Amino acid sequence: MAGRYAAAGSQHHQQFQGKRLRDTLKNIFTLVVELLVEEEVLSIKDIYTDGTKIEANANRYTFVWGKSIRTNKEKMKKQLEELWQYTQKVAAEESGQQSPPDFTNISKEKVAKTIEQIDKALSGKAVKQKLKYAKNNWPAALEKYEAQEKILDGRNSYSMTDQDATFMRMKDDYMKNGQLKAAYNVQVSTSNQYR
């Protein structure tokens, strides 16, 4: 029982340090480095950097990949355009031609509205099953992708169980297999024995 509270306290402490103190600590560090340079104790010209990858305590099967999100969104755009074109063909046969909406940037609202328009045009058509799937799944998927892209914030991947960790190729295991695991890339810079 005590272990669970200690783990929860440790996680809360890490979140506090990682999110609330990040900017403050960065500013303090910058001021200290500037002071040491001013006092000529260290030189920014001669800096040595070393780093290592440290495995995160995160589930390796919870990958979220930015490339996968982009690929899925592109598939949705393409299928939505195909559904729209089919609808326009059917609508043109029955009435007048409408111009297609712009699918360059898709959103949850735009997808829902377009699906509704297509649904009206396809009443009784065989393609309606595909549209039903799109209606029931795509808006929610786009909402999920938007939230995931905010977490990615320029990175290629993250773990759902440790969002600060990124998936990296780790050193070979005993079977000489390179492992893809959630990890941190920790780097230290030093100048004149100051880190």
Short mmCIF file of N, CA, C and O in Angstrom, two decimals, residues 118-170:
data_model
loop_
_atom_site.label_atom_id
_atom_site.label_comp_id
_atom_site.label_asym_id
_atom_site.label_seq_id
_atom_site.Cartn_x
_atom_site.Cartn_y
_atom_site.Cartn_z
N ILE A 118 -23.72 13.94 -47.89
CA ILE A 118 -23.59 12.73 -48.70
C ILE A 118 -24.70 11.75 -48.34
O ILE A 118 -25.31 11.11 -49.21
N ASP A 119 -24.99 11.63 -47.04
CA ASP A 119 -26.03 10.72 -46.57
C ASP A 119 -27.38 11.03 -47.22
O ASP A 119 -28.10 10.14 -47.64
N LYS A 120 -27.70 12.31 -47.30
CA LYS A 120 -28.96 12.72 -47.93
C LYS A 120 -29.00 12.31 -49.40
O LYS A 120 -30.01 11.86 -49.91
N ALA A 121 -27.87 12.48 -50.10
CA ALA A 121 -27.83 12.18 -51.53
C ALA A 121 -27.83 10.68 -51.80
O ALA A 121 -28.22 10.24 -52.88
N LEU A 122 -27.42 9.89 -50.84
CA LEU A 122 -27.27 8.45 -51.06
C LEU A 122 -28.41 7.61 -50.51
O LEU A 122 -28.28 6.40 -50.47
N SER A 123 -29.48 8.24 -50.10
CA SER A 123 -30.54 7.46 -49.46
C SER A 123 -30.92 6.28 -50.34
O SER A 123 -31.26 6.41 -51.51
N GLY A 124 -30.79 5.07 -49.75
CA GLY A 124 -31.14 3.84 -50.46
C GLY A 124 -30.02 3.27 -51.32
O GLY A 124 -30.20 2.24 -51.95
N LYS A 125 -28.85 3.87 -51.39
CA LYS A 125 -27.75 3.39 -52.23
C LYS A 125 -26.87 2.39 -51.49
O LYS A 125 -26.78 2.40 -50.27
N ALA A 126 -26.16 1.54 -52.23
CA ALA A 126 -25.31 0.49 -51.65
C ALA A 126 -24.10 1.07 -50.91
O ALA A 126 -23.59 0.45 -49.97
N VAL A 127 -23.63 2.24 -51.31
CA VAL A 127 -22.43 2.85 -50.71
C VAL A 127 -22.72 3.38 -49.31
O VAL A 127 -21.82 3.79 -48.60
N LYS A 128 -23.96 3.31 -48.92
CA LYS A 128 -24.38 3.86 -47.64
C LYS A 128 -23.68 3.20 -46.44
O LYS A 128 -23.46 3.84 -45.42
N GLN A 129 -23.30 1.93 -46.55
CA GLN A 129 -22.61 1.24 -45.47
C GLN A 129 -21.26 1.88 -45.18
O GLN A 129 -20.88 2.07 -44.03
N LYS A 130 -20.54 2.24 -46.24
CA LYS A 130 -19.26 2.91 -46.08
C LYS A 130 -19.46 4.27 -45.42
O LYS A 130 -18.69 4.69 -44.56
N LEU A 131 -20.50 4.95 -45.82
CA LEU A 131 -20.80 6.26 -45.24
C LEU A 131 -21.18 6.12 -43.77
O LEU A 131 -20.78 6.94 -42.95
N LYS A 132 -21.92 5.07 -43.42
CA LYS A 132 -22.31 4.85 -42.03
C LYS A 132 -21.06 4.65 -41.16
O LYS A 132 -20.96 5.19 -40.06
N TYR A 133 -20.10 3.88 -41.68
CA TYR A 133 -18.84 3.69 -40.97
C TYR A 133 -18.14 5.03 -40.76
O TYR A 133 -17.67 5.34 -39.66
N ALA A 134 -18.07 5.83 -41.83
CA ALA A 134 -17.41 7.14 -41.75
C ALA A 134 -18.12 8.03 -40.72
O ALA A 134 -17.46 8.67 -39.90
N LYS A 135 -19.41 8.02 -40.75
CA LYS A 135 -20.19 8.86 -39.84
C LYS A 135 -19.96 8.46 -38.38
O LYS A 135 -19.84 9.31 -37.51
N ASN A 136 -19.91 7.16 -38.13
CA ASN A 136 -19.76 6.66 -36.76
C ASN A 136 -18.32 6.72 -36.24
O ASN A 136 -18.12 6.68 -35.03
N ASN A 137 -17.33 6.80 -37.13
CA ASN A 137 -15.94 6.68 -36.68
C ASN A 137 -15.04 7.88 -36.97
O ASN A 137 -14.18 8.19 -36.16
N TRP A 138 -15.19 8.50 -38.11
CA TRP A 138 -14.21 9.52 -38.51
C TRP A 138 -14.19 10.76 -37.64
O TRP A 138 -13.11 11.23 -37.27
N PRO A 139 -15.33 11.37 -37.27
CA PRO A 139 -15.25 12.56 -36.41
C PRO A 139 -14.53 12.28 -35.08
O PRO A 139 -13.69 13.06 -34.64
N ALA A 140 -14.84 11.13 -34.46
CA ALA A 140 -14.18 10.78 -33.19
C ALA A 140 -12.69 10.52 -33.41
O ALA A 140 -11.85 10.92 -32.60
N ALA A 141 -12.35 9.87 -34.53
CA ALA A 141 -10.93 9.61 -34.83
C ALA A 141 -10.18 10.91 -35.03
O ALA A 141 -9.06 11.08 -34.53
N LEU A 142 -10.78 11.86 -35.72
CA LEU A 142 -10.12 13.16 -35.95
C LEU A 142 -9.93 13.91 -34.64
O LEU A 142 -8.91 14.56 -34.43
N GLU A 143 -10.90 13.82 -33.74
CA GLU A 143 -10.77 14.45 -32.43
C GLU A 143 -9.60 13.82 -31.66
O GLU A 143 -8.80 14.51 -31.04
N LYS A 144 -9.49 12.49 -31.72
CA LYS A 144 -8.40 11.77 -31.06
C LYS A 144 -7.05 12.16 -31.68
O LYS A 144 -6.09 12.45 -30.96
N TYR A 145 -6.99 12.23 -33.01
CA TYR A 145 -5.74 12.60 -33.69
C TYR A 145 -5.31 14.01 -33.31
O TYR A 145 -4.13 14.28 -33.13
N GLU A 146 -6.27 14.93 -33.20
CA GLU A 146 -5.95 16.31 -32.84
C GLU A 146 -5.31 16.36 -31.45
O GLU A 146 -4.31 17.04 -31.24
N ALA A 147 -5.88 15.60 -30.51
CA ALA A 147 -5.33 15.56 -29.15
C ALA A 147 -3.93 14.94 -29.17
O ALA A 147 -3.02 15.41 -28.49
N GLN A 148 -3.74 13.89 -29.96
CA GLN A 148 -2.43 13.23 -30.05
C GLN A 148 -1.39 14.15 -30.69
O GLN A 148 -0.24 14.18 -30.26
N GLU A 149 -1.79 14.92 -31.70
CA GLU A 149 -0.85 15.85 -32.35
C GLU A 149 -0.40 16.94 -31.39
O GLU A 149 0.73 17.40 -31.46
N LYS A 150 -1.28 17.37 -30.49
CA LYS A 150 -0.88 18.36 -29.48
C LYS A 150 0.20 17.79 -28.57
O LYS A 150 1.14 18.48 -28.20
N ILE A 151 0.06 16.52 -28.20
CA ILE A 151 1.06 15.88 -27.35
C ILE A 151 2.36 15.70 -28.12
O ILE A 151 3.44 15.92 -27.58
N LEU A 152 2.27 15.31 -29.39
CA LEU A 152 3.48 15.11 -30.20
C LEU A 152 4.30 16.40 -30.28
O LEU A 152 5.51 16.38 -30.14
N ASP A 153 3.64 17.51 -30.57
CA ASP A 153 4.28 18.82 -30.60
C ASP A 153 5.65 18.80 -31.29
O ASP A 153 6.67 19.19 -30.71
N GLY A 154 5.67 18.30 -32.53
CA GLY A 154 6.90 18.31 -33.31
C GLY A 154 7.72 17.04 -33.21
O GLY A 154 8.66 16.83 -33.96
N ARG A 155 7.41 16.15 -32.26
CA ARG A 155 8.13 14.89 -32.14
C ARG A 155 7.54 13.87 -33.11
O ARG A 155 6.46 14.06 -33.64
N ASN A 156 8.24 12.76 -33.30
CA ASN A 156 7.75 11.70 -34.18
C ASN A 156 6.87 10.69 -33.47
O ASN A 156 6.08 10.01 -34.10
N SER A 157 7.05 10.55 -32.16
CA SER A 157 6.31 9.52 -31.43
C SER A 157 6.26 9.85 -29.95
O SER A 157 6.98 10.71 -29.47
N TYR A 158 5.37 9.12 -29.25
CA TYR A 158 5.35 9.16 -27.79
C TYR A 158 4.63 7.92 -27.29
O TYR A 158 3.97 7.21 -28.05
N SER A 159 4.77 7.64 -26.02
CA SER A 159 4.10 6.52 -25.38
C SER A 159 2.88 7.04 -24.64
O SER A 159 2.96 8.04 -23.95
N MET A 160 1.77 6.33 -24.76
CA MET A 160 0.56 6.75 -24.05
C MET A 160 0.72 6.59 -22.53
O MET A 160 0.03 7.27 -21.78
N THR A 161 1.63 5.73 -22.08
CA THR A 161 1.82 5.54 -20.65
C THR A 161 2.88 6.47 -20.07
O THR A 161 2.99 6.59 -18.86
N ASP A 162 3.68 7.12 -20.91
CA ASP A 162 4.66 8.12 -20.47
C ASP A 162 4.86 9.09 -21.63
O ASP A 162 5.69 8.87 -22.51
N GLN A 163 4.08 10.14 -21.64
CA GLN A 163 4.04 11.03 -22.79
C GLN A 163 5.33 11.80 -23.03
O GLN A 163 5.54 12.34 -24.10
N ASP A 164 6.21 11.88 -22.02
CA ASP A 164 7.48 12.57 -22.21
C ASP A 164 8.50 11.68 -22.92
O ASP A 164 9.49 12.17 -23.44
N ALA A 165 8.27 10.37 -22.93
CA ALA A 165 9.21 9.44 -23.56
C ALA A 165 8.95 9.38 -25.06
O ALA A 165 7.83 9.50 -25.52
N THR A 166 10.04 9.20 -25.81
CA THR A 166 9.99 9.04 -27.25
C THR A 166 10.55 7.67 -27.59
O THR A 166 11.45 7.19 -26.92
N PHE A 167 10.03 7.05 -28.64
CA PHE A 167 10.53 5.72 -28.99
C PHE A 167 11.83 5.85 -29.76
O PHE A 167 11.94 6.61 -30.71
N MET A 168 12.84 5.10 -29.29
CA MET A 168 14.20 5.17 -29.85
C MET A 168 14.75 3.76 -30.02
O MET A 168 14.38 2.85 -29.31
N ARG A 169 15.66 3.65 -30.94
CA ARG A 169 16.38 2.39 -31.12
C ARG A 169 17.41 2.31 -30.01
O ARG A 169 18.27 3.16 -29.88
N MET A 170 17.29 1.28 -29.19
CA MET A 170 18.20 1.09 -28.06
C MET A 170 19.33 0.14 -28.45
O MET A 170 19.28 -0.48 -29.50
#
